[in-house]
Amino acid sequence: MKDSSDDDFDRIDLKILRALQSEGRLTNADLAERVNVSPATCHRRTQRLFEEGHITGVRAEVAPAAVGLGALVMVGVVLDRSTPESFAAFEGAVLEMKEVLDCNLVAGDFDYLLKIRVRDMADFNKLHGQKLIALPGVRQTRTFFVMKEVKENARLPF
Amino acid sequence: MKDSSDDDFDRIDLKILRALQSEGRLTNADLAERVNVSPATCHRRTQRLFEEGHITGVRAEVAPAAVGLGALVMVGVVLDRSTPESFAAFEGAVLEMKEVLDCNLVAGDFDYLLKIRVRDMADFNKLHGQKLIALPGVRQTRTFFVMKEVKENARLPF
DNA sequence: TTAGAAAATGAAAGATTCTTCCGATGACGA
DNA sequence: TCGTCATCGGAAGAATCTTTCATTTTCTAA
């Protein structure tokens, strides 16, 4: 158990979380008005949500195409061995690859599912040939090029 | 082509994008200092990045577990038919499902890959049985429970 | 039910920041 | 060289932040 207080939000906390999840740069004054609380209370509540780790960060979403990352690729990875050392080595290496946006250990036909952003298909080919299949313990990969991003990083439903 | 000006960032724009991608609630004053520009210039630059759509939004990241969404599941979906109408119907329905955080049309063994957040496995079972397989045109699904989130929503590498 | 303690609240106010105006500076083409 | 245009930083009023403080509310235990 954690050090801080119990983990239950009242209506105000939930409103703050929802508002900031949609508009992370809301002014404390605006947020207070939207939540029907005085600015002082709103400030304290928000500060607490950050301090207790319920809000893990606030991030601007940069349009991928604007920074030359127009291609999205999902990759399923199967490892050689299913030992803890094997998993750890793979995970450590993946954490160093900045092109890998998501990496999840899954149950199913793959060991890991990766989400990767690169400039284009040629770029991915290079990445695949030079880095992906060279990651520790990789036996096989399966590539899914994304042809259309229907929904991306939607807000949490709560 | 869009109406606005050409899409190339100088060193300052890139610094602003990188800074806000990591800390979306940075004060304009702090941001200006970090980027070595006057607050006035920084304000103008940032405003422009928003107006021209290079920053699509700023969002607080809420800890999923804190709001009762401790389970992450990836699902591969195969449709009955590969007609435009079939795709459109499926996508329209998926957009309405708030549990679906990501939905991508892919090339490979599946038609779509979904990323879904729910409370727990029981919750997913219900979702799967009552909504997922009932989505328009779904022939088959393949579920990948996430056992460990190694990397989640990392920053874009630019 | 009631008393007391603990936690949360809103008003207030000085410090900080935002946002815009303005003249100055620099880049570029004729 | 000159004129045009975009961008810059300083300045200042308006707005916001952030903390203090007295009050109110909530909770616990008798």
Short mmCIF file of C-alpha atoms (C1' of nucleotides) in Angstrom, two decimals:
data_model
loop_
_atom_site.label_atom_id
_atom_site.label_comp_id
_atom_site.label_asym_id
_atom_site.label_seq_id
_atom_site.Cartn_x
_atom_site.Cartn_y
_atom_site.Cartn_z
CA MET A 1 0.00 0.00 0.00
CA LYS A 2 1.06 3.53 -0.70
CA ASP A 3 1.85 6.21 1.84
CA SER A 4 -0.79 8.69 0.80
CA SER A 5 -4.45 8.72 1.61
CA ASP A 6 -7.10 6.42 0.23
CA ASP A 7 -7.79 6.30 -3.46
CA ASP A 8 -11.29 7.52 -3.92
CA PHE A 9 -12.38 10.53 -5.85
CA ASP A 10 -15.41 12.62 -5.16
CA ARG A 11 -17.41 14.35 -7.84
CA ILE A 12 -15.08 17.34 -7.88
CA ASP A 13 -11.91 15.32 -8.33
CA LEU A 14 -13.51 13.41 -11.18
CA LYS A 15 -14.55 16.63 -12.86
CA ILE A 16 -11.03 17.99 -12.57
CA LEU A 17 -9.53 14.80 -13.96
CA ARG A 18 -11.92 14.76 -16.86
CA ALA A 19 -11.42 18.42 -17.65
CA LEU A 20 -7.64 18.22 -17.56
CA GLN A 21 -7.62 15.01 -19.56
CA SER A 22 -9.29 16.90 -22.37
CA GLU A 23 -7.66 20.29 -21.94
CA GLY A 24 -4.43 19.99 -20.04
CA ARG A 25 -3.60 23.66 -20.28
CA LEU A 26 -6.79 24.88 -18.66
CA THR A 27 -6.14 27.79 -16.37
CA ASN A 28 -6.81 27.17 -12.71
CA ALA A 29 -9.39 29.96 -12.83
CA ASP A 30 -11.21 28.39 -15.79
CA LEU A 31 -10.98 24.95 -14.25
CA ALA A 32 -12.42 26.27 -11.00
CA GLU A 33 -15.34 27.83 -12.81
CA ARG A 34 -15.99 24.69 -14.82
CA VAL A 35 -15.99 22.59 -11.68
CA ASN A 36 -18.02 25.05 -9.59
CA VAL A 37 -15.44 25.54 -6.88
CA SER A 38 -13.39 28.49 -5.72
CA PRO A 39 -9.99 28.93 -7.38
CA ALA A 40 -8.27 28.24 -4.09
CA THR A 41 -9.98 24.92 -3.60
CA CYS A 42 -9.49 23.98 -7.21
CA HIS A 43 -5.81 24.74 -6.95
CA ARG A 44 -5.43 22.57 -3.89
CA ARG A 45 -7.38 19.70 -5.40
CA THR A 46 -5.42 19.77 -8.62
CA GLN A 47 -2.12 19.99 -6.81
CA ARG A 48 -3.04 16.97 -4.77
CA LEU A 49 -4.00 14.95 -7.83
CA PHE A 50 -0.54 15.59 -9.19
CA GLU A 51 1.30 14.95 -5.94
CA GLU A 52 -0.47 11.69 -5.27
CA GLY A 53 0.33 10.46 -8.75
CA HIS A 54 -3.18 10.25 -10.11
CA ILE A 55 -2.14 12.57 -12.88
CA THR A 56 1.16 11.22 -14.12
CA GLY A 57 1.94 14.11 -16.43
CA VAL A 58 0.60 16.60 -18.91
CA ARG A 59 1.74 16.37 -22.47
CA ALA A 60 1.21 18.30 -25.65
CA GLU A 61 0.25 16.07 -28.54
CA VAL A 62 2.42 16.87 -31.51
CA ALA A 63 1.04 16.00 -34.94
CA PRO A 64 3.26 13.10 -36.04
CA ALA A 65 3.27 14.15 -39.68
CA ALA A 66 4.50 17.60 -38.70
CA VAL A 67 7.71 16.16 -37.33
CA GLY A 68 8.35 13.64 -40.07
CA LEU A 69 6.79 10.61 -38.43
CA GLY A 70 4.02 9.85 -40.85
CA ALA A 71 4.16 6.06 -40.64
CA LEU A 72 2.69 3.96 -37.85
CA VAL A 73 3.52 0.27 -37.58
CA MET A 74 2.47 -2.43 -35.15
CA VAL A 75 4.82 -5.34 -34.67
CA GLY A 76 4.25 -8.65 -32.94
CA VAL A 77 7.40 -10.22 -31.53
CA VAL A 78 8.12 -13.80 -30.53
CA LEU A 79 11.18 -14.54 -28.45
CA ASP A 80 13.48 -17.56 -28.60
CA ARG A 81 13.11 -18.50 -25.00
CA SER A 82 10.56 -17.70 -22.35
CA THR A 83 12.92 -17.11 -19.48
CA PRO A 84 12.86 -14.11 -17.19
CA GLU A 85 16.36 -13.18 -18.34
CA SER A 86 15.25 -13.29 -21.94
CA PHE A 87 12.30 -11.02 -21.27
CA ALA A 88 14.37 -8.62 -19.25
CA ALA A 89 17.02 -8.32 -21.93
CA PHE A 90 14.45 -7.66 -24.60
CA GLU A 91 12.59 -5.09 -22.54
CA GLY A 92 15.76 -3.28 -21.63
CA ALA A 93 16.73 -2.98 -25.26
CA VAL A 94 13.28 -1.86 -26.34
CA LEU A 95 13.25 0.91 -23.74
CA GLU A 96 16.28 2.37 -25.49
CA MET A 97 14.60 2.49 -28.86
CA LYS A 98 12.92 5.84 -29.13
CA GLU A 99 10.96 4.80 -32.23
CA VAL A 100 9.02 2.34 -30.06
CA LEU A 101 6.11 4.23 -28.56
CA ASP A 102 4.39 1.30 -26.89
CA CYS A 103 5.64 -2.09 -25.80
CA ASN A 104 3.42 -4.60 -24.05
CA LEU A 105 4.04 -8.12 -22.86
CA VAL A 106 0.96 -10.05 -23.95
CA ALA A 107 -0.64 -13.45 -23.67
CA GLY A 108 -1.39 -14.98 -27.04
CA ASP A 109 0.37 -15.68 -30.30
CA PHE A 110 3.09 -13.14 -29.55
CA ASP A 111 5.25 -12.36 -26.61
CA TYR A 112 5.27 -8.61 -27.22
CA LEU A 113 3.29 -6.13 -29.23
CA LEU A 114 5.11 -2.97 -30.27
CA LYS A 115 3.82 0.30 -31.64
CA ILE A 116 6.40 2.10 -33.71
CA ARG A 117 6.50 5.48 -35.43
CA VAL A 118 8.87 6.21 -38.29
CA ARG A 119 9.04 8.51 -41.28
CA ASP A 120 7.90 6.03 -43.92
CA MET A 121 7.99 2.42 -45.02
CA ALA A 122 11.59 2.67 -46.16
CA ASP A 123 12.52 3.91 -42.74
CA PHE A 124 10.70 1.03 -41.13
CA ASN A 125 12.44 -1.46 -43.37
CA LYS A 126 15.76 -0.14 -42.20
CA LEU A 127 14.69 -0.21 -38.59
CA HIS A 128 13.37 -3.73 -38.94
CA GLY A 129 16.42 -5.10 -40.66
CA GLN A 130 19.00 -3.33 -38.54
CA LYS A 131 17.49 -3.08 -35.08
CA LEU A 132 14.27 -4.99 -34.54
CA ILE A 133 15.40 -8.44 -35.55
CA ALA A 134 18.69 -7.75 -33.81
CA LEU A 135 17.04 -7.20 -30.44
CA PRO A 136 18.07 -9.78 -27.83
CA GLY A 137 16.27 -13.09 -28.15
CA VAL A 138 13.99 -12.24 -31.07
CA ARG A 139 12.96 -15.34 -32.97
CA GLN A 140 10.32 -13.89 -35.21
CA THR A 141 8.38 -10.72 -35.92
CA ARG A 142 5.12 -10.00 -37.62
CA THR A 143 4.54 -6.57 -39.08
CA PHE A 144 1.23 -4.74 -39.37
CA PHE A 145 1.45 -1.52 -41.32
CA VAL A 146 -1.22 0.91 -40.28
CA MET A 147 -3.16 2.08 -43.29
CA LYS A 148 -5.59 4.31 -41.46
CA GLU A 149 -5.63 5.62 -37.91
CA VAL A 150 -9.28 5.41 -37.00
CA LYS A 151 -8.84 6.30 -33.35
CA GLU A 152 -5.64 7.26 -31.61
CA ASN A 153 -5.01 7.65 -27.93
CA ALA A 154 -8.58 8.33 -26.96
CA ARG A 155 -9.44 9.64 -23.52
CA LEU A 156 -9.94 7.17 -20.71
CA PRO A 157 -13.62 6.39 -20.13
CA PHE A 158 -14.41 7.24 -16.53
CA MET B 1 -2.41 21.32 -49.13
CA LYS B 2 -3.35 23.43 -46.16
CA ASP B 3 -3.94 27.15 -46.05
CA SER B 4 -1.24 28.04 -43.58
CA SER B 5 2.41 28.64 -44.16
CA ASP B 6 5.06 26.06 -44.94
CA ASP B 7 5.73 23.28 -42.50
CA ASP B 8 9.26 23.71 -41.34
CA PHE B 9 10.39 24.28 -37.81
CA ASP B 10 13.49 26.13 -36.76
CA ARG B 11 15.47 25.27 -33.67
CA ILE B 12 13.18 27.33 -31.44
CA ASP B 13 9.98 25.71 -32.63
CA LEU B 14 11.48 22.29 -32.12
CA LYS B 15 12.56 23.19 -28.61
CA ILE B 16 9.07 24.41 -27.79
CA LEU B 17 7.49 21.27 -29.20
CA ARG B 18 9.84 19.04 -27.28
CA ALA B 19 9.41 20.95 -24.05
CA LEU B 20 5.63 20.98 -24.24
CA GLN B 21 5.52 17.34 -25.25
CA SER B 22 7.20 16.51 -21.97
CA GLU B 23 5.64 19.15 -19.75
CA GLY B 24 2.43 20.42 -21.22
CA ARG B 25 1.65 22.75 -18.36
CA LEU B 26 4.89 24.68 -18.57
CA THR B 27 4.35 28.35 -17.96
CA ASN B 28 5.04 30.63 -20.88
CA ALA B 29 7.68 32.34 -18.76
CA ASP B 30 9.42 29.07 -17.94
CA LEU B 31 9.14 27.88 -21.49
CA ALA B 32 10.67 31.11 -22.74
CA GLU B 33 13.59 30.76 -20.38
CA ARG B 34 14.15 27.15 -21.33
CA VAL B 35 14.13 28.04 -25.00
CA ASN B 36 16.23 31.18 -24.61
CA VAL B 37 13.71 33.57 -26.08
CA SER B 38 11.75 36.47 -24.68
CA PRO B 39 8.33 35.66 -23.21
CA ALA B 40 6.66 37.67 -25.95
CA THR B 41 8.32 35.73 -28.73
CA CYS B 42 7.75 32.44 -26.97
CA HIS B 43 4.10 33.24 -26.58
CA ARG B 44 3.73 34.05 -30.26
CA ARG B 45 5.58 30.93 -31.35
CA THR B 46 3.58 28.66 -29.11
CA GLN B 47 0.32 30.25 -30.13
CA ARG B 48 1.21 29.67 -33.76
CA LEU B 49 2.07 26.03 -33.19
CA PHE B 50 -1.40 25.56 -31.78
CA GLU B 51 -3.19 27.59 -34.43
CA GLU B 52 -1.48 25.82 -37.30
CA GLY B 53 -2.37 22.45 -35.84
CA HIS B 54 1.11 21.21 -35.11
CA ILE B 55 0.07 20.76 -31.52
CA THR B 56 -3.28 19.02 -31.64
CA GLY B 57 -4.02 19.26 -27.95
CA VAL B 58 -2.66 19.09 -24.45
CA ARG B 59 -3.85 16.32 -22.20
CA ALA B 60 -3.30 15.27 -18.64
CA GLU B 61 -2.41 11.61 -18.34
CA VAL B 62 -4.58 9.99 -15.72
CA ALA B 63 -3.26 6.84 -14.06
CA PRO B 64 -5.57 4.14 -15.43
CA ALA B 65 -5.57 2.17 -12.21
CA ALA B 66 -6.69 5.24 -10.29
CA VAL B 67 -9.95 5.37 -12.24
CA GLY B 68 -10.68 1.66 -12.24
CA LEU B 69 -9.21 0.79 -15.61
CA GLY B 70 -6.48 -1.59 -14.59
CA ALA B 71 -6.73 -3.98 -17.52
CA LEU B 72 -5.31 -3.38 -20.98
CA VAL B 73 -6.23 -5.64 -23.88
CA MET B 74 -5.21 -5.69 -27.52
CA VAL B 75 -7.64 -7.23 -29.97
CA GLY B 76 -7.13 -8.20 -33.59
CA VAL B 77 -10.31 -8.12 -35.67
CA VAL B 78 -11.12 -9.77 -38.99
CA LEU B 79 -14.18 -8.65 -40.89
CA ASP B 80 -16.56 -10.72 -43.00
CA ARG B 81 -16.19 -8.68 -46.12
CA SER B 82 -13.58 -6.26 -47.33
CA THR B 83 -15.91 -3.70 -48.81
CA PRO B 84 -15.72 0.03 -48.13
CA GLU B 85 -19.21 -0.11 -46.62
CA SER B 86 -18.16 -2.87 -44.30
CA PHE B 87 -15.11 -0.93 -43.12
CA ALA B 88 -17.10 2.24 -42.67
CA ALA B 89 -19.77 0.52 -40.61
CA PHE B 90 -17.21 -1.07 -38.35
CA GLU B 91 -15.27 2.13 -37.85
CA GLY B 92 -18.37 4.10 -37.09
CA ALA B 93 -19.38 1.65 -34.41
CA VAL B 94 -15.92 1.51 -32.91
CA LEU B 95 -15.78 5.28 -32.61
CA GLU B 96 -18.78 5.07 -30.31
CA MET B 97 -17.12 2.60 -27.97
CA LYS B 98 -15.36 4.61 -25.33
CA GLU B 99 -13.47 1.58 -24.05
CA VAL B 100 -11.58 1.46 -27.35
CA LEU B 101 -8.60 3.75 -26.99
CA ASP B 102 -6.92 2.98 -30.31
CA CYS B 103 -8.28 1.55 -33.54
CA ASN B 104 -6.09 1.09 -36.59
CA LEU B 105 -6.79 -0.38 -40.00
CA VAL B 106 -3.79 -2.57 -40.72
CA ALA B 107 -2.26 -4.70 -43.44
CA GLY B 108 -1.58 -8.23 -42.29
CA ASP B 109 -3.41 -11.05 -40.60
CA PHE B 110 -6.05 -8.74 -39.20
CA ASP B 111 -8.17 -5.97 -40.58
CA TYR B 112 -8.10 -3.90 -37.40
CA LEU B 113 -6.07 -3.77 -34.24
CA LEU B 114 -7.81 -2.37 -31.18
CA LYS B 115 -6.46 -1.22 -27.86
CA ILE B 116 -9.01 -1.47 -25.08
CA ARG B 117 -9.03 -0.48 -21.43
CA VAL B 118 -11.43 -2.02 -18.93
CA ARG B 119 -11.56 -2.69 -15.23
CA ASP B 120 -10.53 -6.34 -15.29
CA MET B 121 -10.72 -9.57 -17.22
CA ALA B 122 -14.32 -10.14 -16.22
CA ASP B 123 -15.19 -6.76 -17.59
CA PHE B 124 -13.43 -7.57 -20.83
CA ASN B 125 -15.26 -10.84 -21.15
CA LYS B 126 -18.53 -9.00 -20.92
CA LEU B 127 -17.41 -6.40 -23.41
CA HIS B 128 -16.19 -9.07 -25.79
CA GLY B 129 -19.31 -11.16 -25.63
CA GLN B 130 -21.82 -8.34 -25.71
CA LYS B 131 -20.26 -5.66 -27.85
CA LEU B 132 -17.07 -6.64 -29.67
CA ILE B 133 -18.31 -9.67 -31.55
CA ALA B 134 -21.57 -7.84 -32.18
CA LEU B 135 -19.87 -5.03 -34.04
CA PRO B 136 -20.93 -4.81 -37.69
CA GLY B 137 -19.20 -7.30 -39.95
CA VAL B 138 -16.95 -8.94 -37.40
CA ARG B 139 -16.00 -12.46 -38.43
CA GLN B 140 -13.35 -13.22 -35.85
CA THR B 141 -11.37 -11.66 -33.07
CA ARG B 142 -8.11 -12.54 -31.41
CA THR B 143 -7.45 -11.31 -27.91
CA PHE B 144 -4.09 -10.40 -26.41
CA PHE B 145 -4.25 -9.66 -22.71
CA VAL B 146 -1.51 -7.32 -21.65
CA MET B 147 0.43 -8.82 -18.79
CA LYS B 148 2.94 -6.02 -18.40
CA GLU B 149 3.05 -2.52 -19.80
CA VAL B 150 6.71 -2.07 -20.62
CA LYS B 151 6.33 1.24 -22.41
CA GLU B 152 3.19 3.26 -22.82
CA ASN B 153 2.61 6.26 -25.01
CA ALA B 154 6.23 7.33 -25.21
CA ARG B 155 7.17 10.73 -26.57
CA LEU B 156 7.63 11.15 -30.29
CA PRO B 157 11.30 10.92 -31.31
CA PHE B 158 12.16 14.13 -33.10
"C1'" DT C 1 -27.21 13.44 20.22
"C1'" DT C 2 -23.43 16.23 21.09
"C1'" DA C 3 -18.70 17.93 21.78
"C1'" DG C 4 -14.35 18.30 19.98
"C1'" DA C 5 -10.87 17.48 16.52
"C1'" DA C 6 -9.55 17.30 11.86
"C1'" DA C 7 -10.16 18.46 7.22
"C1'" DA C 8 -11.86 21.27 3.67
"C1'" DT C 9 -13.70 25.60 2.11
"C1'" DG C 10 -13.87 30.59 0.09
"C1'" DA C 11 -12.35 35.49 0.45
"C1'" DA C 12 -8.42 38.30 0.08
"C1'" DA C 13 -4.06 40.06 -1.47
"C1'" DG C 14 0.76 40.35 -2.88
"C1'" DA C 15 3.58 38.11 -6.32
"C1'" DT C 16 3.78 36.30 -10.66
"C1'" DT C 17 2.37 35.65 -15.30
"C1'" DC C 18 -0.23 36.62 -19.48
"C1'" DT C 19 -1.06 39.10 -23.55
"C1'" DT C 20 -0.75 42.80 -26.51
"C1'" DC C 21 1.24 47.14 -28.27
"C1'" DC C 22 5.11 49.33 -30.07
"C1'" DG C 23 9.41 50.65 -31.98
"C1'" DA C 24 13.74 48.35 -33.32
"C1'" DT C 25 16.32 44.86 -35.75
"C1'" DG C 26 17.47 41.83 -39.40
"C1'" DA C 27 16.60 39.23 -43.87
"C1'" DC C 28 15.66 39.50 -48.54
"C1'" DG C 29 14.68 41.05 -53.28
"C1'" DA C 30 14.49 44.81 -56.72
"C1'" DT D 1 21.07 51.03 -51.57
"C1'" DC D 2 16.57 51.10 -50.50
"C1'" DG D 3 12.07 49.45 -49.29
"C1'" DT D 4 9.30 45.72 -47.62
"C1'" DC D 5 8.19 42.29 -44.56
"C1'" DA D 6 8.68 39.22 -40.85
"C1'" DT D 7 10.34 38.69 -36.29
"C1'" DC D 8 12.17 40.35 -32.25
"C1'" DG D 9 12.33 42.14 -27.13
"C1'" DG D 10 10.77 45.71 -23.78
"C1'" DA D 11 6.97 47.51 -21.37
"C1'" DA D 12 2.65 47.68 -18.96
"C1'" DG D 13 -2.19 46.90 -17.79
"C1'" DA D 14 -5.05 42.88 -17.11
"C1'" DA D 15 -5.43 38.45 -15.49
"C1'" DT D 16 -3.89 34.65 -12.86
"C1'" DC D 17 -1.43 32.18 -9.31
"C1'" DT D 18 -0.63 30.77 -4.72
"C1'" DT D 19 -0.71 31.27 0.00
"C1'" DT D 20 -2.79 32.89 4.44
"C1'" DC D 21 -6.53 32.94 7.47
"C1'" DA D 22 -10.92 32.68 9.56
"C1'" DT D 23 -14.97 29.93 8.92
"C1'" DT D 24 -17.64 25.93 7.82
"C1'" DT D 25 -18.21 21.15 7.24
"C1'" DT D 26 -17.24 16.35 8.25
"C1'" DC D 27 -16.12 12.78 11.15
"C1'" DT D 28 -15.33 10.25 15.46
"C1'" DA D 29 -16.19 8.90 19.91
"C1'" DA D 30 -18.39 9.43 24.17
#
